[in-house]
Tab-separated table of N, CA and C in Angstrom:
chain	number	residue	atom	x	y	z
A	1	PHE	N	0.836	-1.178	0.000
A	1	PHE	CA	0.000	0.000	0.000
A	1	PHE	C	0.877	1.236	0.000
A	2	PHE	N	0.752	2.051	-1.015
A	2	PHE	CA	1.512	3.280	-1.137
A	2	PHE	C	0.526	4.418	-1.276
A	3	PRO	N	0.341	5.212	-0.222
A	3	PRO	CA	-0.644	6.278	-0.319
A	3	PRO	C	-0.198	7.351	-1.297
A	4	THR	N	-1.145	7.840	-2.043
A	4	THR	CA	-0.933	8.985	-2.901
A	4	THR	C	-1.844	10.070	-2.371
A	5	LEU	N	-1.282	11.218	-2.064
A	5	LEU	CA	-2.018	12.299	-1.458
A	5	LEU	C	-2.147	13.438	-2.448
A	6	ALA	N	-3.260	14.158	-2.390
A	6	ALA	CA	-3.452	15.336	-3.230
A	6	ALA	C	-3.806	16.508	-2.334
A	7	PHE	N	-3.155	17.639	-2.545
A	7	PHE	CA	-3.378	18.845	-1.757
A	7	PHE	C	-3.626	20.006	-2.700
A	8	ALA	N	-4.680	20.753	-2.444
A	8	ALA	CA	-4.950	21.965	-3.205
A	8	ALA	C	-5.195	23.097	-2.216
A	9	GLU	N	-4.601	24.253	-2.488
A	9	GLU	CA	-4.771	25.391	-1.595
A	9	GLU	C	-6.173	25.969	-1.736
A	10	SER	N	-6.703	25.932	-2.936
A	10	SER	CA	-8.061	26.401	-3.184
A	10	SER	C	-8.590	25.630	-4.383
A	11	PRO	N	-9.908	25.632	-4.571
A	11	PRO	CA	-10.455	24.906	-5.728
A	11	PRO	C	-9.896	25.400	-7.054
A	12	ALA	N	-9.428	26.651	-7.115
A	12	ALA	CA	-8.914	27.200	-8.365
A	12	ALA	C	-7.540	26.628	-8.728
A	13	LYS	N	-6.795	26.144	-7.744
A	13	LYS	CA	-5.471	25.588	-8.000
A	13	LYS	C	-5.564	24.088	-8.203
A	14	ALA	N	-4.734	23.598	-9.091
A	14	ALA	CA	-4.692	22.157	-9.326
A	14	ALA	C	-4.081	21.464	-8.114
A	15	PRO	N	-4.568	20.298	-7.771
A	15	PRO	CA	-3.975	19.577	-6.634
A	15	PRO	C	-2.561	19.114	-6.964
A	16	VAL	N	-1.774	18.958	-5.905
A	16	VAL	CA	-0.420	18.420	-6.020
A	16	VAL	C	-0.497	16.971	-5.560
A	17	THR	N	-0.120	16.058	-6.421
A	17	THR	CA	-0.143	14.641	-6.068
A	17	THR	C	1.263	14.215	-5.699
A	18	ILE	N	1.382	13.552	-4.539
A	18	ILE	CA	2.694	13.099	-4.084
A	18	ILE	C	2.609	11.641	-3.655
A	19	ARG	N	3.730	10.935	-3.790
A	19	ARG	CA	3.820	9.551	-3.342
A	19	ARG	C	4.689	9.533	-2.090
A	20	VAL	N	4.102	9.061	-0.983
A	20	VAL	CA	4.787	8.986	0.307
A	20	VAL	C	4.932	7.520	0.676
A	21	ILE	N	6.147	7.138	1.097
A	21	ILE	CA	6.360	5.772	1.557
A	21	ILE	C	7.077	5.794	2.899
A	22	ALA	N	6.850	4.753	3.677
A	22	ALA	CA	7.631	4.513	4.890
A	22	ALA	C	8.639	3.434	4.552
A	23	SER	N	9.793	3.500	5.198
A	23	SER	CA	10.859	2.583	4.821
A	23	SER	C	11.637	2.106	6.031
A	24	ASN	N	11.405	0.864	6.408
A	24	ASN	CA	12.268	0.194	7.375
A	24	ASN	C	12.714	-1.082	6.684
A	25	LEU	N	13.717	-0.950	5.832
A	25	LEU	CA	14.148	-2.055	4.969
A	25	LEU	C	15.476	-2.652	5.389
A	26	THR	N	15.901	-2.393	6.600
A	26	THR	CA	17.168	-2.947	7.056
A	26	THR	C	16.906	-4.159	7.922
A	27	SER	N	17.952	-4.935	8.143
A	27	SER	CA	17.815	-6.099	9.019
A	27	SER	C	19.176	-6.444	9.602
A	28	GLY	N	19.151	-7.293	10.589
A	28	GLY	CA	20.393	-7.750	11.190
A	28	GLY	C	20.907	-6.788	12.239
A	29	ASN	N	22.112	-7.045	12.686
A	29	ASN	CA	22.693	-6.247	13.755
A	29	ASN	C	23.211	-4.893	13.294
A	30	HIS	N	23.454	-4.722	12.005
A	30	HIS	CA	24.090	-3.500	11.537
A	30	HIS	C	23.099	-2.459	11.040
A	31	GLN	N	21.901	-2.834	10.719
A	31	GLN	CA	20.823	-1.938	10.321
A	31	GLN	C	21.320	-0.784	9.460
A	32	THR	N	21.689	-1.091	8.233
A	32	THR	CA	22.205	-0.091	7.316
A	32	THR	C	21.602	-0.275	5.927
A	33	TYR	N	21.450	0.819	5.224
A	33	TYR	CA	20.943	0.789	3.857
A	33	TYR	C	22.064	0.652	2.833
A	34	SER	N	23.250	0.409	3.263
A	34	SER	CA	24.413	0.372	2.384
A	34	SER	C	24.622	-1.014	1.780
A	35	PRO	N	25.537	-1.117	0.825
A	35	PRO	CA	25.771	-2.394	0.150
A	35	PRO	C	26.139	-3.537	1.083
A	36	ASP	N	26.660	-3.229	2.249
A	36	ASP	CA	27.066	-4.297	3.168
A	36	ASP	C	25.954	-4.684	4.155
A	37	ASN	N	24.696	-4.462	3.765
A	37	ASN	CA	23.598	-4.727	4.693
A	37	ASN	C	23.092	-6.166	4.646
A	38	GLY	N	23.941	-7.095	4.378
A	38	GLY	CA	23.515	-8.483	4.388
A	38	GLY	C	24.043	-9.229	3.189
A	39	ASN	N	23.481	-10.354	2.917
A	39	ASN	CA	23.951	-11.218	1.839
A	39	ASN	C	23.236	-10.908	0.525
A	40	HIS	N	23.296	-9.665	0.102
A	40	HIS	CA	22.654	-9.260	-1.144
A	40	HIS	C	23.723	-9.089	-2.215
A	41	SER	N	23.466	-9.590	-3.389
A	41	SER	CA	24.463	-9.497	-4.451
A	41	SER	C	24.422	-8.156	-5.177
A	42	ASN	N	23.360	-7.369	-5.004
A	42	ASN	CA	23.273	-6.084	-5.673
A	42	ASN	C	24.243	-5.104	-5.033
A	43	PRO	N	25.122	-4.477	-5.793
A	43	PRO	CA	26.168	-3.636	-5.206
A	43	PRO	C	25.658	-2.393	-4.492
A	44	GLU	N	24.438	-1.949	-4.775
A	44	GLU	CA	23.944	-0.755	-4.101
A	44	GLU	C	23.148	-1.080	-2.837
A	45	GLY	N	22.924	-2.328	-2.543
A	45	GLY	CA	22.144	-2.707	-1.376
A	45	GLY	C	20.686	-2.889	-1.750
A	46	ALA	N	20.044	-3.863	-1.126
A	46	ALA	CA	18.656	-4.176	-1.462
A	46	ALA	C	17.712	-3.035	-1.116
A	47	GLY	N	17.920	-2.373	0.032
A	47	GLY	CA	17.034	-1.281	0.429
A	47	GLY	C	17.025	-0.161	-0.594
A	48	ALA	N	18.198	0.235	-1.065
A	48	ALA	CA	18.285	1.297	-2.068
A	48	ALA	C	17.595	0.881	-3.360
A	49	ARG	N	17.776	-0.363	-3.752
A	49	ARG	CA	17.162	-0.855	-4.993
A	49	ARG	C	15.641	-0.814	-4.899
A	50	ILE	N	15.097	-1.211	-3.768
A	50	ILE	CA	13.640	-1.180	-3.561
A	50	ILE	C	13.138	0.258	-3.607
A	51	LEU	N	13.829	1.153	-2.900
A	51	LEU	CA	13.403	2.551	-2.853
A	51	LEU	C	13.457	3.202	-4.232
A	52	LYS	N	14.487	2.914	-5.006
A	52	LYS	CA	14.575	3.448	-6.364
A	52	LYS	C	13.372	3.006	-7.195
A	53	GLY	N	13.020	1.743	-7.059
A	53	GLY	CA	11.915	1.202	-7.841
A	53	GLY	C	10.570	1.805	-7.492
A	54	LEU	N	10.383	2.228	-6.247
A	54	LEU	CA	9.106	2.808	-5.817
A	54	LEU	C	8.930	4.252	-6.258
A	55	LYS	N	10.019	4.938	-6.593
A	55	LYS	CA	9.987	6.314	-7.081
A	55	LYS	C	9.170	7.251	-6.171
A	56	PRO	N	9.512	7.312	-4.890
A	56	PRO	CA	8.737	8.157	-3.969
A	56	PRO	C	9.070	9.636	-4.130
A	57	ASP	N	8.147	10.464	-3.674
A	57	ASP	CA	8.403	11.893	-3.541
A	57	ASP	C	8.904	12.202	-2.135
A	58	ILE	N	8.353	11.477	-1.155
A	58	ILE	CA	8.749	11.659	0.245
A	58	ILE	C	8.923	10.284	0.865
A	59	VAL	N	10.028	10.111	1.599
A	59	VAL	CA	10.302	8.854	2.292
A	59	VAL	C	10.387	9.141	3.794
A	60	LEU	N	9.609	8.428	4.574
A	60	LEU	CA	9.682	8.467	6.029
A	60	LEU	C	10.494	7.231	6.402
A	61	ILE	N	11.774	7.431	6.707
A	61	ILE	CA	12.727	6.331	6.780
A	61	ILE	C	13.142	6.039	8.218
A	62	GLN	N	13.217	4.762	8.551
A	62	GLN	CA	13.661	4.317	9.862
A	62	GLN	C	14.992	3.583	9.719
A	63	GLU	N	15.712	3.512	10.842
A	63	GLU	CA	17.018	2.832	10.870
A	63	GLU	C	17.914	3.386	9.761
A	64	PHE	N	17.961	4.706	9.674
A	64	PHE	CA	18.598	5.437	8.573
A	64	PHE	C	20.105	5.541	8.784
A	65	ASN	N	20.760	4.387	8.762
A	65	ASN	CA	22.215	4.303	8.833
A	65	ASN	C	22.745	3.922	7.461
A	66	THR	N	23.912	4.452	7.118
A	66	THR	CA	24.590	4.091	5.884
A	66	THR	C	26.081	3.955	6.199
A	67	SER	N	26.785	3.159	5.406
A	67	SER	CA	28.234	3.030	5.610
A	67	SER	C	29.003	4.023	4.746
A	68	ILE	N	28.277	4.806	3.958
A	68	ILE	CA	28.866	5.899	3.178
A	68	ILE	C	28.212	7.186	3.676
A	69	PRO	N	28.751	8.361	3.350
A	69	PRO	CA	28.096	9.597	3.793
A	69	PRO	C	26.627	9.639	3.364
A	70	VAL	N	25.778	10.106	4.256
A	70	VAL	CA	24.335	10.094	3.994
A	70	VAL	C	24.005	10.883	2.723
A	71	ARG	N	24.620	12.040	2.532
A	71	ARG	CA	24.352	12.840	1.330
A	71	ARG	C	24.667	12.024	0.077
A	72	GLN	N	25.763	11.287	0.082
A	72	GLN	CA	26.128	10.456	-1.069
A	72	GLN	C	25.089	9.364	-1.285
A	73	TRP	N	24.620	8.739	-0.201
A	73	TRP	CA	23.621	7.680	-0.329
A	73	TRP	C	22.319	8.238	-0.906
A	74	VAL	N	21.878	9.400	-0.418
A	74	VAL	CA	20.658	10.028	-0.943
A	74	VAL	C	20.846	10.366	-2.420
A	75	ASN	N	21.985	10.941	-2.784
A	75	ASN	CA	22.252	11.262	-4.191
A	75	ASN	C	22.203	10.018	-5.060
A	76	ASP	N	22.866	8.941	-4.613
A	76	ASP	CA	22.924	7.705	-5.387
A	76	ASP	C	21.564	7.032	-5.511
A	77	THR	N	20.754	7.135	-4.471
A	77	THR	CA	19.471	6.428	-4.439
A	77	THR	C	18.345	7.226	-5.078
A	78	PHE	N	18.305	8.540	-4.834
A	78	PHE	CA	17.177	9.352	-5.296
A	78	PHE	C	17.569	10.445	-6.280
A	79	GLY	N	18.762	10.993	-6.139
A	79	GLY	CA	19.209	12.094	-6.981
A	79	GLY	C	19.648	13.278	-6.147
A	80	GLN	N	20.459	14.117	-6.745
A	80	GLN	CA	21.037	15.251	-6.038
A	80	GLN	C	20.020	16.302	-5.636
A	81	SER	N	18.869	16.329	-6.278
A	81	SER	CA	17.874	17.355	-5.959
A	81	SER	C	17.051	17.019	-4.715
A	82	PHE	N	17.166	15.803	-4.201
A	82	PHE	CA	16.398	15.420	-3.018
A	82	PHE	C	17.023	16.011	-1.760
A	83	ALA	N	16.163	16.509	-0.878
A	83	ALA	CA	16.588	17.023	0.425
A	83	ALA	C	16.390	15.916	1.458
A	84	PHE	N	17.085	16.032	2.593
A	84	PHE	CA	16.882	15.050	3.653
A	84	PHE	C	17.182	15.664	5.005
A	85	THR	N	16.630	15.030	6.023
A	85	THR	CA	16.970	15.331	7.408
A	85	THR	C	17.044	14.006	8.139
A	86	ARG	N	17.931	13.941	9.107
A	86	ARG	CA	18.109	12.713	9.885
A	86	ARG	C	18.517	13.121	11.291
A	87	GLU	N	17.928	12.451	12.271
A	87	GLU	CA	18.332	12.763	13.639
A	87	GLU	C	19.777	12.336	13.858
A	88	GLU	N	20.474	13.068	14.677
A	88	GLU	CA	21.877	12.795	14.942
A	88	GLU	C	22.048	12.158	16.318
A	89	GLY	N	23.082	11.349	16.449
A	89	GLY	CA	23.445	10.802	17.744
A	89	GLY	C	22.589	9.653	18.236
A	90	GLU	N	21.728	9.141	17.416
A	90	GLU	CA	20.863	8.032	17.824
A	90	GLU	C	21.364	6.738	17.196
A	91	GLY	N	21.095	5.607	17.847
A	91	GLY	CA	21.564	4.315	17.360
A	91	GLY	C	20.914	3.874	16.069
A	92	ILE	N	19.599	4.010	15.984
A	92	ILE	CA	18.878	3.648	14.764
A	92	ILE	C	17.967	4.823	14.402
A	93	PRO	N	18.536	5.853	13.778
A	93	PRO	CA	17.844	7.122	13.575
A	93	PRO	C	16.707	7.059	12.568
A	94	ASN	N	15.744	7.921	12.799
A	94	ASN	CA	14.678	8.185	11.834
A	94	ASN	C	15.114	9.337	10.941
A	95	GLY	N	14.489	9.435	9.775
A	95	GLY	CA	14.783	10.534	8.871
A	95	GLY	C	13.668	10.749	7.881
A	96	ILE	N	13.818	11.787	7.096
A	96	ILE	CA	12.855	12.129	6.047
A	96	ILE	C	13.663	12.549	4.820
A	97	ILE	N	13.275	12.024	3.659
A	97	ILE	CA	13.900	12.350	2.389
A	97	ILE	C	12.787	12.904	1.497
A	98	SER	N	13.060	14.005	0.797
A	98	SER	CA	11.992	14.654	0.039
A	98	SER	C	12.471	15.196	-1.299
A	99	ARG	N	11.649	14.986	-2.310
A	99	ARG	CA	11.863	15.594	-3.628
A	99	ARG	C	11.645	17.113	-3.545
A	100	PHE	N	10.814	17.535	-2.594
A	100	PHE	CA	10.465	18.940	-2.420
A	100	PHE	C	11.318	19.539	-1.303
A	101	PRO	N	11.487	20.861	-1.296
A	101	PRO	CA	12.360	21.489	-0.287
A	101	PRO	C	11.870	21.274	1.146
A	102	ILE	N	12.806	20.955	2.017
A	102	ILE	CA	12.543	20.913	3.453
A	102	ILE	C	12.905	22.296	3.974
A	103	VAL	N	11.905	23.025	4.491
A	103	VAL	CA	12.145	24.400	4.924
A	103	VAL	C	12.488	24.490	6.406
A	104	GLU	N	12.177	23.451	7.148
A	104	GLU	CA	12.518	23.395	8.571
A	104	GLU	C	12.402	21.942	9.008
A	105	SER	N	13.219	21.544	9.977
A	105	SER	CA	13.154	20.165	10.463
A	105	SER	C	13.696	20.096	11.879
A	106	GLY	N	13.421	18.969	12.509
A	106	GLY	CA	13.917	18.764	13.861
A	106	GLY	C	13.460	17.416	14.376
A	107	GLU	N	13.552	17.256	15.677
A	107	GLU	CA	13.099	16.011	16.293
A	107	GLU	C	12.409	16.328	17.604
A	108	TRP	N	11.442	15.489	17.908
A	108	TRP	CA	10.741	15.551	19.179
A	108	TRP	C	11.155	14.327	19.975
A	109	ASP	N	11.346	14.499	21.249
A	109	ASP	CA	11.783	13.407	22.113
A	109	ASP	C	10.738	12.299	22.161
A	110	ASP	N	11.181	11.085	21.969
A	110	ASP	CA	10.374	9.896	22.206
A	110	ASP	C	10.840	9.371	23.551
A	111	SER	N	10.108	9.713	24.602
A	111	SER	CA	10.560	9.377	25.953
A	111	SER	C	10.568	7.871	26.210
A	112	GLY	N	9.938	7.093	25.332
A	112	GLY	CA	9.917	5.647	25.495
A	112	GLY	C	11.101	4.930	24.856
A	113	GLN	N	11.936	5.664	24.114
A	113	GLN	CA	13.057	5.049	23.405
A	113	GLN	C	14.346	5.797	23.734
A	114	SER	N	15.429	5.077	23.861
A	114	SER	CA	16.717	5.728	24.095
A	114	SER	C	17.568	5.787	22.825
A	115	ASN	N	17.162	5.083	21.768
A	115	ASN	CA	17.993	5.025	20.559
A	115	ASN	C	17.338	5.663	19.339
A	116	ARG	N	16.251	6.414	19.540
A	116	ARG	CA	15.605	7.114	18.428
A	116	ARG	C	14.543	8.075	18.971
A	117	ASP	N	14.219	9.063	18.141
A	117	ASP	CA	13.188	10.051	18.463
A	117	ASP	C	12.214	10.143	17.298
A	118	PHE	N	11.258	11.052	17.403
A	118	PHE	CA	10.330	11.336	16.314
A	118	PHE	C	10.953	12.455	15.474
A	119	VAL	N	11.105	12.245	14.176
A	119	VAL	CA	11.697	13.250	13.295
A	119	VAL	C	10.577	13.915	12.503
A	120	TRP	N	10.670	15.225	12.367
A	120	TRP	CA	9.665	15.979	11.609
A	120	TRP	C	10.342	16.902	10.604
A	121	ALA	N	9.595	17.217	9.560
A	121	ALA	CA	10.062	18.178	8.561
A	121	ALA	C	8.856	18.936	8.018
A	122	LYS	N	9.061	20.224	7.801
A	122	LYS	CA	8.090	21.045	7.085
A	122	LYS	C	8.557	21.093	5.640
A	123	ILE	N	7.716	20.598	4.748
A	123	ILE	CA	8.068	20.464	3.337
A	123	ILE	C	7.207	21.412	2.512
A	124	ARG	N	7.874	22.198	1.661
A	124	ARG	CA	7.134	23.127	0.789
A	124	ARG	C	6.776	22.398	-0.507
A	125	LEU	N	5.486	22.230	-0.721
A	125	LEU	CA	5.004	21.562	-1.928
A	125	LEU	C	5.005	22.535	-3.107
A	126	PRO	N	4.904	22.040	-4.332
A	126	PRO	CA	4.927	22.921	-5.502
A	126	PRO	C	3.829	23.992	-5.501
A	127	ASN	N	2.725	23.761	-4.820
A	127	ASN	CA	1.666	24.765	-4.750
A	127	ASN	C	1.876	25.731	-3.578
A	128	GLU	N	3.084	25.697	-2.975
A	128	GLU	CA	3.496	26.560	-1.863
A	128	GLU	C	2.870	26.167	-0.527
A	129	LYS	N	2.029	25.153	-0.501
A	129	LYS	CA	1.454	24.654	0.751
A	129	LYS	C	2.552	23.962	1.553
A	130	ILE	N	2.479	24.060	2.864
A	130	ILE	CA	3.420	23.371	3.746
A	130	ILE	C	2.804	22.048	4.183
A	131	LEU	N	3.554	20.978	4.031
A	131	LEU	CA	3.166	19.647	4.505
A	131	LEU	C	4.111	19.265	5.631
A	132	TRP	N	3.555	18.875	6.766
A	132	TRP	CA	4.357	18.355	7.867
A	132	TRP	C	4.504	16.854	7.663
A	133	ALA	N	5.737	16.380	7.672
A	133	ALA	CA	6.017	14.945	7.570
A	133	ALA	C	6.664	14.506	8.878
A	134	ILE	N	6.161	13.407	9.446
A	134	ILE	CA	6.676	12.890	10.708
A	134	ILE	C	7.072	11.429	10.497
A	135	SER	N	8.328	11.098	10.855
A	135	SER	CA	8.858	9.738	10.731
A	135	SER	C	9.050	9.161	12.130
A	136	VAL	N	8.433	7.995	12.362
A	136	VAL	CA	8.478	7.385	13.697
A	136	VAL	C	8.864	5.916	13.616
A	137	HIS	N	9.368	5.411	14.717
A	137	HIS	CA	9.674	3.997	14.874
A	137	HIS	C	9.267	3.652	16.300
A	138	LEU	N	8.040	3.156	16.436
A	138	LEU	CA	7.494	2.896	17.770
A	138	LEU	C	8.085	1.636	18.384
A	139	SER	N	7.945	1.541	19.682
A	139	SER	CA	8.495	0.432	20.458
A	139	SER	C	7.945	-0.913	19.994
A	140	ALA	N	8.810	-1.907	19.958
A	140	ALA	CA	8.400	-3.265	19.598
A	140	ALA	C	8.072	-4.090	20.832
A	141	LYS	N	8.322	-3.560	22.025
A	141	LYS	CA	8.234	-4.369	23.237
A	141	LYS	C	6.811	-4.650	23.699
A	142	LYS	N	6.033	-3.609	23.976
A	142	LYS	CA	4.682	-3.823	24.510
A	142	LYS	C	3.724	-2.812	23.897
A	143	SER	N	2.474	-3.223	23.769
A	143	SER	CA	1.477	-2.302	23.216
A	143	SER	C	1.288	-1.095	24.119
A	144	SER	N	1.472	-1.236	25.411
A	144	SER	CA	1.334	-0.088	26.315
A	144	SER	C	2.415	0.960	26.030
A	145	ASN	N	3.608	0.531	25.602
A	145	ASN	CA	4.655	1.477	25.209
A	145	ASN	C	4.228	2.251	23.966
A	146	ARG	N	3.663	1.544	22.988
A	146	ARG	CA	3.215	2.204	21.758
A	146	ARG	C	2.068	3.161	22.040
A	147	GLU	N	1.199	2.793	22.970
A	147	GLU	CA	0.098	3.684	23.334
A	147	GLU	C	0.644	4.968	23.952
A	148	ALA	N	1.631	4.864	24.821
A	148	ALA	CA	2.237	6.052	25.438
A	148	ALA	C	2.923	6.914	24.377
A	149	GLU	N	3.620	6.280	23.442
A	149	GLU	CA	4.271	7.030	22.366
A	149	GLU	C	3.227	7.744	21.500
A	150	SER	N	2.107	7.091	21.237
A	150	SER	CA	1.040	7.695	20.437
A	150	SER	C	0.459	8.917	21.134
A	151	ARG	N	0.281	8.816	22.427
A	151	ARG	CA	-0.221	9.969	23.193
A	151	ARG	C	0.788	11.119	23.158
A	152	GLU	N	2.051	10.781	23.257
A	152	GLU	CA	3.103	11.783	23.197
A	152	GLU	C	3.094	12.476	21.823
A	153	LEU	N	2.962	11.696	20.756
A	153	LEU	CA	2.883	12.263	19.410
A	153	LEU	C	1.680	13.191	19.270
A	154	LEU	N	0.545	12.764	19.772
A	154	LEU	CA	-0.661	13.583	19.692
A	154	LEU	C	-0.452	14.920	20.402
A	155	ALA	N	0.209	14.906	21.539
A	155	ALA	CA	0.503	16.160	22.256
A	155	ALA	C	1.402	17.062	21.418
A	156	TYR	N	2.413	16.494	20.757
A	156	TYR	CA	3.264	17.287	19.876
A	156	TYR	C	2.438	17.877	18.730
A	157	PHE	N	1.584	17.078	18.129
A	157	PHE	CA	0.743	17.558	17.023
A	157	PHE	C	-0.072	18.763	17.477
A	158	ARG	N	-0.693	18.642	18.646
A	158	ARG	CA	-1.579	19.708	19.136
A	158	ARG	C	-0.827	20.987	19.481
A	159	THR	N	0.413	20.872	19.922
A	159	THR	CA	1.147	22.061	20.363
A	159	THR	C	2.119	22.609	19.327
A	160	LYS	N	2.508	21.829	18.347
A	160	LYS	CA	3.548	22.245	17.403
A	160	LYS	C	3.054	22.522	15.983
A	161	ILE	N	1.966	21.892	15.583
A	161	ILE	CA	1.531	21.964	14.189
A	161	ILE	C	0.252	22.789	14.085
A	162	PRO	N	0.236	23.829	13.243
A	162	PRO	CA	-0.999	24.596	13.054
A	162	PRO	C	-2.132	23.693	12.567
A	163	ALA	N	-3.316	23.926	13.094
A	163	ALA	CA	-4.470	23.061	12.805
A	163	ALA	C	-4.792	22.975	11.318
A	164	ALA	N	-4.511	24.000	10.548
A	164	ALA	CA	-4.854	23.998	9.121
A	164	ALA	C	-3.821	23.293	8.250
A	165	ASP	N	-2.653	22.992	8.798
A	165	ASP	CA	-1.595	22.383	7.988
A	165	ASP	C	-1.803	20.876	7.842
A	166	PRO	N	-1.632	20.343	6.633
A	166	PRO	CA	-1.733	18.894	6.447
A	166	PRO	C	-0.509	18.185	7.052
A	167	VAL	N	-0.748	16.940	7.484
A	167	VAL	CA	0.284	16.132	8.138
A	167	VAL	C	0.276	14.744	7.528
A	168	VAL	N	1.468	14.195	7.342
A	168	VAL	CA	1.601	12.786	6.998
A	168	VAL	C	2.515	12.167	8.057
A	169	LEU	N	2.054	11.082	8.643
A	169	LEU	CA	2.784	10.355	9.683
A	169	LEU	C	3.013	8.947	9.181
A	170	GLY	N	4.225	8.443	9.320
A	170	GLY	CA	4.480	7.082	8.880
A	170	GLY	C	5.751	6.545	9.499
A	171	GLY	N	5.905	5.265	9.370
A	171	GLY	CA	7.100	4.628	9.879
A	171	GLY	C	6.819	3.201	10.294
A	172	ASP	N	7.653	2.710	11.166
A	172	ASP	CA	7.510	1.360	11.708
A	172	ASP	C	6.695	1.484	12.997
A	173	LEU	N	5.434	1.120	12.912
A	173	LEU	CA	4.541	1.242	14.079
A	173	LEU	C	4.593	0.010	14.968
A	174	ASN	N	5.272	-1.032	14.530
A	174	ASN	CA	5.393	-2.275	15.286
A	174	ASN	C	4.052	-2.773	15.814
A	175	ALA	N	3.029	-2.589	15.016
A	175	ALA	CA	1.687	-3.064	15.371
A	175	ALA	C	1.405	-4.302	14.543
A	176	ALA	N	1.389	-5.417	15.187
A	176	ALA	CA	1.211	-6.692	14.481
A	176	ALA	C	-0.037	-6.693	13.761
């Protein structure tokens, strides 16, 4: 399932259609999107090959580690015109990659996790509308942890995002 979203500022403007995907395509102890991410014969790594094939406009990416510089990986996988943001200092960071300009970004604390946070970006769409993109990787341990994280996210939404702005949230929700 790959959602396609359409946003129009007014009925007079044509809608902007975008393809948004979530991506947690790593595995094993090293959790990397690089060529050394397992026993794959493809030199660019299986995760990059899958992402290239999906041709997304926006990627809400989890476990965003690479064995090459992140800018180089984004260029090789999507192209030099793509923007990205990634949380720093976390073990298995979340990030956002976008065909459209990221005008502001940051992270909100996920108090239930010590190795990742919630990453957000304000993305300027071609119709000048701002889209908030949020990349998350919820706890795999217990549903009560995910419920607490969801409540925390809702509080951030209510206090940080203007009510009129569209939002896309995605990632690894660890919901069986």
